[in-house]
Coordinates of N, CA and C in Angstrom, one line a residue:
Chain P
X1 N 25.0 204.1 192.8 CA 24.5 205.1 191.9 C 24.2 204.4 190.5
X2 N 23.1 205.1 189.6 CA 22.8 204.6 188.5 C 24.3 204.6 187.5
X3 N 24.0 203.6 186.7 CA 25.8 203.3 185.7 C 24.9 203.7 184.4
X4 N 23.5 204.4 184.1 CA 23.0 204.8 182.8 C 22.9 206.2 182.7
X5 N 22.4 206.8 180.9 CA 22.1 208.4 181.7 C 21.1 208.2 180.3
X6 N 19.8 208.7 180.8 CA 18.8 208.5 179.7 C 18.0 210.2 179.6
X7 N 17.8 210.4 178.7 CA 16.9 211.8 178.8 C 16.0 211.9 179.6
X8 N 15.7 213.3 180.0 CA 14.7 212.6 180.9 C 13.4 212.7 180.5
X9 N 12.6 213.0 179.0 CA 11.6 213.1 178.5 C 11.4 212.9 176.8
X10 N 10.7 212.2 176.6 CA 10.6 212.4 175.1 C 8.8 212.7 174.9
X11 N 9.1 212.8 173.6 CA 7.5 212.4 173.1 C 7.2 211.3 171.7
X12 N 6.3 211.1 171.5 CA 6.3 210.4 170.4 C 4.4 210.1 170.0
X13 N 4.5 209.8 168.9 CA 2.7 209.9 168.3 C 2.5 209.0 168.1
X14 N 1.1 208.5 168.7 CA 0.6 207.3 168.5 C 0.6 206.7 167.1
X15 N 0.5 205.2 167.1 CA 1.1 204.3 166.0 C 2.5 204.6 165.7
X16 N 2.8 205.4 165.7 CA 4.5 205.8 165.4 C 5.6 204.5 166.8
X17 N 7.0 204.3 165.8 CA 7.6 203.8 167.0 C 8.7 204.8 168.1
X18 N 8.7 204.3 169.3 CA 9.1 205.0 170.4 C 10.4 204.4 170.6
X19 N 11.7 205.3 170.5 CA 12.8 204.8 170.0 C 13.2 205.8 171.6
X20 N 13.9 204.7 172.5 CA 14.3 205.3 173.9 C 15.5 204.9 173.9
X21 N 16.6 206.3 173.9 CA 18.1 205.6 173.9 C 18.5 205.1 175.3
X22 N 19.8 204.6 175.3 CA 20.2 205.4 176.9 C 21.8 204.7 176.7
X23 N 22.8 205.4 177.8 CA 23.9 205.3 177.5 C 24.5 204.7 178.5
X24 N 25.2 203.7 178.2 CA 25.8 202.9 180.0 C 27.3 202.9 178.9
X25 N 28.7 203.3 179.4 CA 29.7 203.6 178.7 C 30.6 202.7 180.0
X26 N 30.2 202.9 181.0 CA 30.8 202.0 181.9 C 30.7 200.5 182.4
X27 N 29.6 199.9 180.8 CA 29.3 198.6 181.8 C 30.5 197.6 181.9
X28 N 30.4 196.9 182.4 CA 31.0 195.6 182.4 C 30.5 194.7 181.7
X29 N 31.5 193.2 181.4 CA 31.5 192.3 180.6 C 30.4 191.5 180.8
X30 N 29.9 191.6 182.3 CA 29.1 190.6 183.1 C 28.0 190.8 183.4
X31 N 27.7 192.2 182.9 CA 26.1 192.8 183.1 C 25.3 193.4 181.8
X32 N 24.4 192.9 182.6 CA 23.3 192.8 181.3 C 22.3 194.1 181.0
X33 N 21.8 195.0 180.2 CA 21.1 196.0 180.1 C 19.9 195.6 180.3
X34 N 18.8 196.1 181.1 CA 17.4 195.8 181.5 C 16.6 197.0 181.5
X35 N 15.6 196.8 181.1 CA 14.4 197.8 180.6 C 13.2 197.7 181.2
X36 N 13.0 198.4 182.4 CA 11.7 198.4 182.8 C 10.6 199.8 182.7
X37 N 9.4 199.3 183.0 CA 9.0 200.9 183.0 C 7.9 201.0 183.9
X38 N 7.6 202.3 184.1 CA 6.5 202.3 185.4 C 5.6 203.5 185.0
X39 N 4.2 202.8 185.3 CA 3.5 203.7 184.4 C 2.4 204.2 185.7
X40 N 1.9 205.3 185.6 CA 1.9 206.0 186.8 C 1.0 205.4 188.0
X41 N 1.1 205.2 189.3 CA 0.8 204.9 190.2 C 0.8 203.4 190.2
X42 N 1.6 202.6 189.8 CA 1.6 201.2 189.6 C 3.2 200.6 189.5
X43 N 3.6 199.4 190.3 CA 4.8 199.0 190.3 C 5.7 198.7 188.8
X44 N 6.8 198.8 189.1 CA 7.5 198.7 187.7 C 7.3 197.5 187.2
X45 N 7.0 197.0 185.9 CA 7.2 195.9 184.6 C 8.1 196.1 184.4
X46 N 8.7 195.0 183.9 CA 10.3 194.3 182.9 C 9.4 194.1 181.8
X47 N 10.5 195.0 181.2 CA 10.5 194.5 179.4 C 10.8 193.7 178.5
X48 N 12.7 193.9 178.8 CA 13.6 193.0 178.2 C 14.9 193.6 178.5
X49 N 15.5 192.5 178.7 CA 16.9 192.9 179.2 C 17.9 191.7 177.6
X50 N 18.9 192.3 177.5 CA 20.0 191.6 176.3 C 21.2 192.0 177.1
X51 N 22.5 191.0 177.0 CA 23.8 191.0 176.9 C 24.3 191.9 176.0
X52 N 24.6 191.1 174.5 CA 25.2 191.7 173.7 C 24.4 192.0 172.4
X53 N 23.5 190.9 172.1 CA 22.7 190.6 170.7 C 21.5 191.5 171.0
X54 N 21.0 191.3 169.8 CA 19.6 192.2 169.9 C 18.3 190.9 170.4
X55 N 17.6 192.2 171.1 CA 16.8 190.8 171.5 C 15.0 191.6 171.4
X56 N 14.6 190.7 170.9 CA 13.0 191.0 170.7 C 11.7 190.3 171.4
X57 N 10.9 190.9 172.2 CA 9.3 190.3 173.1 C 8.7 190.6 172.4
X58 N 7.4 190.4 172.5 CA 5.9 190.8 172.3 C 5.6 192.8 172.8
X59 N 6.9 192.6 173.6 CA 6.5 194.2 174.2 C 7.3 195.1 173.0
X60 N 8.3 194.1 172.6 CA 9.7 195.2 172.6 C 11.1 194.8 171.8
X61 N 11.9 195.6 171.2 CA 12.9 194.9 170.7 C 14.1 196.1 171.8
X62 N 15.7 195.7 171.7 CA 16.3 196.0 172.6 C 17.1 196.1 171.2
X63 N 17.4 197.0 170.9 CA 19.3 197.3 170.3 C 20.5 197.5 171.1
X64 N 21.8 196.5 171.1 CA 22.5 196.8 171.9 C 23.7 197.5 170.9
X65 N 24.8 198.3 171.1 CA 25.9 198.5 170.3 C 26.5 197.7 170.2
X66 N 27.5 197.2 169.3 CA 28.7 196.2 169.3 C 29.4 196.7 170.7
X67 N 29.7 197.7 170.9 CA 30.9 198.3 171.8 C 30.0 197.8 173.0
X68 N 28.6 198.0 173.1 CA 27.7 197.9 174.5 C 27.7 199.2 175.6
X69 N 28.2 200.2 174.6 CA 28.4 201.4 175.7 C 27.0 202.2 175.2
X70 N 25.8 201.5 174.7 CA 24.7 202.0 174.4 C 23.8 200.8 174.3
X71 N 22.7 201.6 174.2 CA 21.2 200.6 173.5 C 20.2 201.2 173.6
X72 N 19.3 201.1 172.3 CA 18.2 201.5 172.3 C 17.0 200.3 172.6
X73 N 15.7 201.0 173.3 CA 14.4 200.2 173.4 C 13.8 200.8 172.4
X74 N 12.9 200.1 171.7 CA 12.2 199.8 170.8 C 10.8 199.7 170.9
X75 N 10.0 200.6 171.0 CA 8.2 200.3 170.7 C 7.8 201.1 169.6
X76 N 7.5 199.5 168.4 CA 7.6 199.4 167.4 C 6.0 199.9 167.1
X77 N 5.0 199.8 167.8 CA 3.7 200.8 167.3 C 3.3 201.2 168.5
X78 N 3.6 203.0 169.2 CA 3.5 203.4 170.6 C 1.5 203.4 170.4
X79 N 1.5 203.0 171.9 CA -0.3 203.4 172.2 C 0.0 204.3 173.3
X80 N -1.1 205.0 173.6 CA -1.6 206.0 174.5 C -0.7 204.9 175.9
X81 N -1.8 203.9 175.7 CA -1.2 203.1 177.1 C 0.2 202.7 177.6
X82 N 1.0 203.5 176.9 CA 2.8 202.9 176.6 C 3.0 204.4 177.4
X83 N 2.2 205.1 177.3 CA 2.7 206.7 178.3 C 3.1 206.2 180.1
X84 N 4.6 205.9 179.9 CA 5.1 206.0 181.4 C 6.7 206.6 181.6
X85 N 7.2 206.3 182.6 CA 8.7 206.0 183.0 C 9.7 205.3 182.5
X86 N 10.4 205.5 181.7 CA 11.4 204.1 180.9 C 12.6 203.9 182.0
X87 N 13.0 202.9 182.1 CA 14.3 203.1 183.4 C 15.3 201.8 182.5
X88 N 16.4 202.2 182.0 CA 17.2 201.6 181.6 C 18.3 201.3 183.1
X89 N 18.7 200.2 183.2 CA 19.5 199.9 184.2 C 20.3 198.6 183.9
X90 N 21.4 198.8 184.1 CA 22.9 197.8 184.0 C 22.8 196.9 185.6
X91 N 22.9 195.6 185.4 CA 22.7 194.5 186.3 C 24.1 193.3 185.8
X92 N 24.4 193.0 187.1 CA 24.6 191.8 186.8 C 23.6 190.6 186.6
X93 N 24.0 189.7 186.2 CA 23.2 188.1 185.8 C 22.4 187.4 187.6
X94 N 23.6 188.1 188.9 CA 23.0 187.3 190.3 C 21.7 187.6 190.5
X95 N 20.4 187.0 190.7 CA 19.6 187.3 191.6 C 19.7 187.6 192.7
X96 N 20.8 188.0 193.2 CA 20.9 188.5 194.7 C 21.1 190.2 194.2
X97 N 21.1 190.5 193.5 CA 22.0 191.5 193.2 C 20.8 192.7 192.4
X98 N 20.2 193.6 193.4 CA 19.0 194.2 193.0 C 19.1 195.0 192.1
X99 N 17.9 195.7 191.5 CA 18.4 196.6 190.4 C 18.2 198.1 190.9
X100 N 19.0 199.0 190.5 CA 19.5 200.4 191.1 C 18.7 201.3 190.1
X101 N 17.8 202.0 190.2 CA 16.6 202.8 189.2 C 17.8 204.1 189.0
X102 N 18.1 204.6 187.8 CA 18.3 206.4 187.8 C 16.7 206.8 187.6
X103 N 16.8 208.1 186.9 CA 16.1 209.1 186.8 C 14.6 208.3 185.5
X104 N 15.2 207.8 184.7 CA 14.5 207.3 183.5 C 14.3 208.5 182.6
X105 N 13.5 207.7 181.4 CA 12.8 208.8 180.7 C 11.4 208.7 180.9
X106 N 10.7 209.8 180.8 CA 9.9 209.9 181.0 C 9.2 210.0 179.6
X107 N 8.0 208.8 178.6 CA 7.6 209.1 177.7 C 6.2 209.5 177.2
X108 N 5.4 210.5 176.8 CA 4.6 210.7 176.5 C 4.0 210.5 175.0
X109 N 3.1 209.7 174.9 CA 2.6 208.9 173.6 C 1.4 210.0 173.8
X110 N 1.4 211.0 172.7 CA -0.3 211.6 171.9 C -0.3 211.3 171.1
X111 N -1.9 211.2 171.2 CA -2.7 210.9 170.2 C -3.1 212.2 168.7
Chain H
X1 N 8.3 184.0 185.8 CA 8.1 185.0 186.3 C 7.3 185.0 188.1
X2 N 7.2 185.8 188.4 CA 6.7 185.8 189.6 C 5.3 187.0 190.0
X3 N 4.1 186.3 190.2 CA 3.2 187.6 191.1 C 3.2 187.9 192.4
X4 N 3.3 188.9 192.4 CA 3.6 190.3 194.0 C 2.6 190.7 195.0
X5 N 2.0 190.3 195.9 CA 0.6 191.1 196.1 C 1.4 191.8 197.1
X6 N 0.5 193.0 197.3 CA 1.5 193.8 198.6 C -0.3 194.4 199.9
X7 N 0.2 194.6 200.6 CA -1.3 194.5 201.5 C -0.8 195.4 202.7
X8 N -1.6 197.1 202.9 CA -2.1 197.4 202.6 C -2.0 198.1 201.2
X9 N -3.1 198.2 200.1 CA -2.9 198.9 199.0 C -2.0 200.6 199.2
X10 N -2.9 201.0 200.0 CA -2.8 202.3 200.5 C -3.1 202.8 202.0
X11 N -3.1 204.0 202.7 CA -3.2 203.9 203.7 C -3.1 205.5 204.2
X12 N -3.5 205.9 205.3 CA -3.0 206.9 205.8 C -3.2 206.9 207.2
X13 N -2.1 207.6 207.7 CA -1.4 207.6 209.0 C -1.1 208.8 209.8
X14 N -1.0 208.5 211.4 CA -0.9 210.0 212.2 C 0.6 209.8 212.6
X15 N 1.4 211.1 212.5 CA 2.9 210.7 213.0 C 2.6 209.8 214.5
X16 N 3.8 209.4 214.7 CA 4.1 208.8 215.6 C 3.7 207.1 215.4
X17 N 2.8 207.1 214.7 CA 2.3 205.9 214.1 C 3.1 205.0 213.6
X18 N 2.8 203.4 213.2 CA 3.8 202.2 212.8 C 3.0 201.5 212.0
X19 N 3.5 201.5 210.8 CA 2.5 200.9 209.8 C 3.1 199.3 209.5
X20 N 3.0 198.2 209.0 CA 3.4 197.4 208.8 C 2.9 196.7 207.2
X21 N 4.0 196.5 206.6 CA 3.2 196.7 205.0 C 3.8 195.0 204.6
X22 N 2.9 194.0 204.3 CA 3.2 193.0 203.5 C 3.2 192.5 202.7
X23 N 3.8 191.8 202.0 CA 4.6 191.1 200.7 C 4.2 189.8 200.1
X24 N 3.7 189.4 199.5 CA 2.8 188.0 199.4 C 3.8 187.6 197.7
X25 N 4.5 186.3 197.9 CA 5.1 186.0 196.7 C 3.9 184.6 196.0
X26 N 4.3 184.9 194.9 CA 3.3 183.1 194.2 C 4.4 182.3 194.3
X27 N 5.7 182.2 194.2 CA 6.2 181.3 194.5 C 7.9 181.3 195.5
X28 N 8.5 180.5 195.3 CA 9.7 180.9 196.6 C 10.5 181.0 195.8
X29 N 11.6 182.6 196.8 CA 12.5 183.5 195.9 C 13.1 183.6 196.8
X30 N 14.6 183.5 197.0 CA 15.4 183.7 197.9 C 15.6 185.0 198.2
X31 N 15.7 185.8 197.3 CA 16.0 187.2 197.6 C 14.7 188.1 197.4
X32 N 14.4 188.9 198.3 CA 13.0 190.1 198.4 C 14.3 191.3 199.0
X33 N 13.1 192.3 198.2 CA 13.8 193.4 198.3 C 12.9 194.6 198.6
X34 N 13.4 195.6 198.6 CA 12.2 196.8 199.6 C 12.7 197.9 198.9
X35 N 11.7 199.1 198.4 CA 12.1 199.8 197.6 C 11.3 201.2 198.2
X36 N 11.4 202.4 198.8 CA 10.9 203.6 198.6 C 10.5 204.3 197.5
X37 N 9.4 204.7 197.1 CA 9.7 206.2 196.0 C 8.6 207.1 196.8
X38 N 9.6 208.6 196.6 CA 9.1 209.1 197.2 C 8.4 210.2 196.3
X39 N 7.9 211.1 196.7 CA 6.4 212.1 195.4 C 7.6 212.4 194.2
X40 N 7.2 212.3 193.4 CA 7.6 212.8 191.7 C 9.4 212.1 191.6
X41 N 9.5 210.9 192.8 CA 11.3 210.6 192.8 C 10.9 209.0 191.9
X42 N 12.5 209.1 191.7 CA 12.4 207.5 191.3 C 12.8 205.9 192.6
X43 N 13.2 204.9 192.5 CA 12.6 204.4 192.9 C 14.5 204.0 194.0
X44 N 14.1 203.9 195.1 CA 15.7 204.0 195.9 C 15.4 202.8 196.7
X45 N 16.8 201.9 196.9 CA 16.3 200.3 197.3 C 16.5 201.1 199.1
X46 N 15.9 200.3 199.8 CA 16.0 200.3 201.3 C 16.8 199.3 201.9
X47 N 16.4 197.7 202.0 CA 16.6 196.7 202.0 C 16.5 195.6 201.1
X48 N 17.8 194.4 201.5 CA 17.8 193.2 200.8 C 17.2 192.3 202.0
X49 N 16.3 191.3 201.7 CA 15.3 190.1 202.9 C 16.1 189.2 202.4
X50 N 17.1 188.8 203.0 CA 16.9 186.8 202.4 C 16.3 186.0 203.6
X51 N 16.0 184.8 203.1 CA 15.9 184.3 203.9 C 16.4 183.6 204.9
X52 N 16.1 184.1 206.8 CA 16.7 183.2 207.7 C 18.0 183.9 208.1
X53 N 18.0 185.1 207.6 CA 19.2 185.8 207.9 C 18.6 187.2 208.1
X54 N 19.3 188.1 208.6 CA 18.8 189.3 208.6 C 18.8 190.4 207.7
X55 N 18.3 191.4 207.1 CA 18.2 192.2 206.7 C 19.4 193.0 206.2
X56 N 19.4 193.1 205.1 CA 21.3 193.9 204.8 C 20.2 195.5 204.7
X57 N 20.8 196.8 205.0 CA 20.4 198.1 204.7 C 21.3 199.0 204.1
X58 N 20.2 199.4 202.9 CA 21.2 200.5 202.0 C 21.6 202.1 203.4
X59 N 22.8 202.6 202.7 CA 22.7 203.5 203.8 C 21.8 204.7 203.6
X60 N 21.8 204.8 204.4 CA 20.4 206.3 205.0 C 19.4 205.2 205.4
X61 N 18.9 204.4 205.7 CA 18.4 203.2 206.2 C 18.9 202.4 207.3
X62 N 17.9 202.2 208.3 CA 18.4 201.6 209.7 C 17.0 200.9 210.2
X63 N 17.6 199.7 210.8 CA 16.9 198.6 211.2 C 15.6 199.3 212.3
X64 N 16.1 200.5 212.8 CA 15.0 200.4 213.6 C 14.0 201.3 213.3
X65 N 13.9 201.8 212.2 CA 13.3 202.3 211.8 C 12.4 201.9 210.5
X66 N 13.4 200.9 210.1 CA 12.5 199.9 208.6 C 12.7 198.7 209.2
X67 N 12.2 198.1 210.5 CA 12.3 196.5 210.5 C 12.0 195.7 209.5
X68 N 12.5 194.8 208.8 CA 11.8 194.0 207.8 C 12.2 192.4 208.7
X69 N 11.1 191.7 207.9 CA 10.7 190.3 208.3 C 10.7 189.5 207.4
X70 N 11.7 188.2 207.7 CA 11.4 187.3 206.0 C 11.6 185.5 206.8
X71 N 10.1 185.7 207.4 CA 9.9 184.1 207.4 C 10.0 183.0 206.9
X72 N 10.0 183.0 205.6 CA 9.9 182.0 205.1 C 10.4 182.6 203.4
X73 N 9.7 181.7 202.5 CA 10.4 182.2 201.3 C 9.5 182.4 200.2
X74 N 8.5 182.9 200.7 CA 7.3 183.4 199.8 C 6.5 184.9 200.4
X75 N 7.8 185.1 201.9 CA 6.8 186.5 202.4 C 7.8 187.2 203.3
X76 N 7.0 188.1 203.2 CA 8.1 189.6 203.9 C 6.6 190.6 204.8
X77 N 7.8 191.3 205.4 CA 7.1 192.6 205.9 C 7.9 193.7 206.0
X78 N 7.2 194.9 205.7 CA 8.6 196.1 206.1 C 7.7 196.7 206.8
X79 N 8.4 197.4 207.9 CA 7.3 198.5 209.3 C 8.2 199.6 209.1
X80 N 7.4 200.5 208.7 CA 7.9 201.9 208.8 C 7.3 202.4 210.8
X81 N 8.0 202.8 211.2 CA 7.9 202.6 212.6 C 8.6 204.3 213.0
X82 N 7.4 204.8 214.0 CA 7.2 206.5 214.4 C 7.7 207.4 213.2
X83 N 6.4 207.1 212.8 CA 6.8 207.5 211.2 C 6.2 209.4 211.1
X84 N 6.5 210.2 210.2 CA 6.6 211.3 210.3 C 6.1 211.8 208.6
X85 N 5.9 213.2 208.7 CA 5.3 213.2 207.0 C 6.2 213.0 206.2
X86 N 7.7 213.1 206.2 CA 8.7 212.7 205.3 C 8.7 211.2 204.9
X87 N 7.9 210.3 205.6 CA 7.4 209.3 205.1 C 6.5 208.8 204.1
X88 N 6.1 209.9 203.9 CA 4.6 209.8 202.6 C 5.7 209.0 201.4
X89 N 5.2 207.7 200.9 CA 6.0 207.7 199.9 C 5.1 206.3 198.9
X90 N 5.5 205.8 198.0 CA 5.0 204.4 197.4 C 6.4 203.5 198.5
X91 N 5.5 202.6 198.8 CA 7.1 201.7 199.1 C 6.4 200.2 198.8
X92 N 8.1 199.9 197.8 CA 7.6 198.4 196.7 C 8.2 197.1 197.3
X93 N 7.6 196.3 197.3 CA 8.0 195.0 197.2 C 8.4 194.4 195.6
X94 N 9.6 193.4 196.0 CA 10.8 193.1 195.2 C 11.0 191.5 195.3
X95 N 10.9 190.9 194.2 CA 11.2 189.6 194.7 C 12.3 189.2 193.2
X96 N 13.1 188.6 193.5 CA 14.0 188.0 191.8 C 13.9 186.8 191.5
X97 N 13.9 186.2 190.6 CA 13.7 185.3 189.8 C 14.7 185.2 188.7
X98 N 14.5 184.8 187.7 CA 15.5 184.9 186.7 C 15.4 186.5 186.6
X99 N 13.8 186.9 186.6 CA 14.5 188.8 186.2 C 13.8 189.1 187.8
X100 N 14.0 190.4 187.6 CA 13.3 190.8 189.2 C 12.2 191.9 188.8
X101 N 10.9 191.3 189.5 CA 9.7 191.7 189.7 C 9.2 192.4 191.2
X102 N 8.2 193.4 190.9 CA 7.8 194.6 191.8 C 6.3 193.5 191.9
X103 N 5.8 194.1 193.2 CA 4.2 194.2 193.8 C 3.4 195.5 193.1
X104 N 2.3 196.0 193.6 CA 2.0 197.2 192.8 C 2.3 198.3 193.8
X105 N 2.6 198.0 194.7 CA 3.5 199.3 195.8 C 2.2 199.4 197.4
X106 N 2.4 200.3 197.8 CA 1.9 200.7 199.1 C 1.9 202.5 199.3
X107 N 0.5 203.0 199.3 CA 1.1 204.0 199.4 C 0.6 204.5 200.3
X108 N 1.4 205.1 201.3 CA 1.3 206.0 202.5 C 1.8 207.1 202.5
X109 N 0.3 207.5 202.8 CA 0.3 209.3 203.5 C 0.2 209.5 205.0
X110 N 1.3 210.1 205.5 CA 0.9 210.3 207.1 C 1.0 212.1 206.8
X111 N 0.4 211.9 208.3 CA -0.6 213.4 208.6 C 0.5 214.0 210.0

């Protein structure tokens, strides 16, 4: 079962930033928060995934809590083309060890 | 990172039918993975491929029905086999790396 629980829709207006919470209260010390999304009819992209620190891409910044029983993703100027699926998911570090999708949010960028 | 190709794009099918859907990695990844989504669902693992071993299956999944194939270490196959309309679905190819990357999916409609 998914270990996050994310809304399951927002909205947000273009050029504006798209602030997607989500809540993992159960992770462990050993897993890392990962952010993918899937935008309709096309396999999921990775974003960025962080431990503990905040961490920043070209796509994206990630806020984690101190506690780590939260984090927010970050799109810092939303475009039309950023309208998909957000899927927050808790992973361990193994590459053996696949990643388990919940529900996501679902984000709508108008223009 | 890693690129996915998955072959066929799409497809449609008569019950009773056996589709066979492949996985094309750019480079070698020990673990591949097999993912269903089915209309408006999110994304439920099926199978882990490693290579040279057999197939581990999430439950509600069974070998004889999702054979998967992992020859080598750049390629897979999953056969959806006497398939039925509860089959209609996207089904992803999964390969990990440091992060883990999708194909752009497969999607089958049976009739």
């Amino acid at each position: 079962d998914a270990k996050t629980t994310q809304p399951t829709s927002m909205d947000c207006a273009e050029g504006r930033a798209a602030n997607l919470p989500c809540n993992h209260s159960t992770i462990s010390g050993n897993e890392y928060v990962y952010w993918y999304r899937q935008i309709h009819s096309q396999g999921p992209q990775y974003i960025i995934h962080g431990l503990k620190n905040n961490e920043t891409n070209e796509m994206a910044s990630l806020i984690i809590t101190e506690d780590r029983k939260s984090s927010t993703l970050i799109l810092p100027h939303a475009t039309l083309r950023d309208t998909a699926v957000y899927y927050c998911i808790v992973r361990q570090t193994s590459r053996n060890t696949p990643l388990v999708f919940g529900k996501g949010t679902r984000l709508s960028v108008i223009a | 990172s890693a690129v996915i190709s998955q072959k066929p794009s799409r497809d449609i099918c008569q019950r009773g039918t056996s589709l066979t859907i492949q996985c094309q990695v750019d480079s070698q990844v020990t673990m591949m993975f097999w993912y269903r989504q089915q209309p408006g669902q999110s994304l439920t693992l099926i199978a882990t491929a490693n290579q040279g071993s057999e197939a581990t299956y999430e439950s509600g999944f069974v070998i004889d029905k999702f054979p998967i194939s992992r020859p080598n270490l750049t390629f897979s196959t999953l056969t959806v086999s006497n398939m039925s309309p509860e089959d209609s679905s996207i089904y992803l190819c999964s390969a990990a790396t440091e992060t883990q990357y999708f194909g752009p999916g497969t999607r089958l409609l049976v009739l």
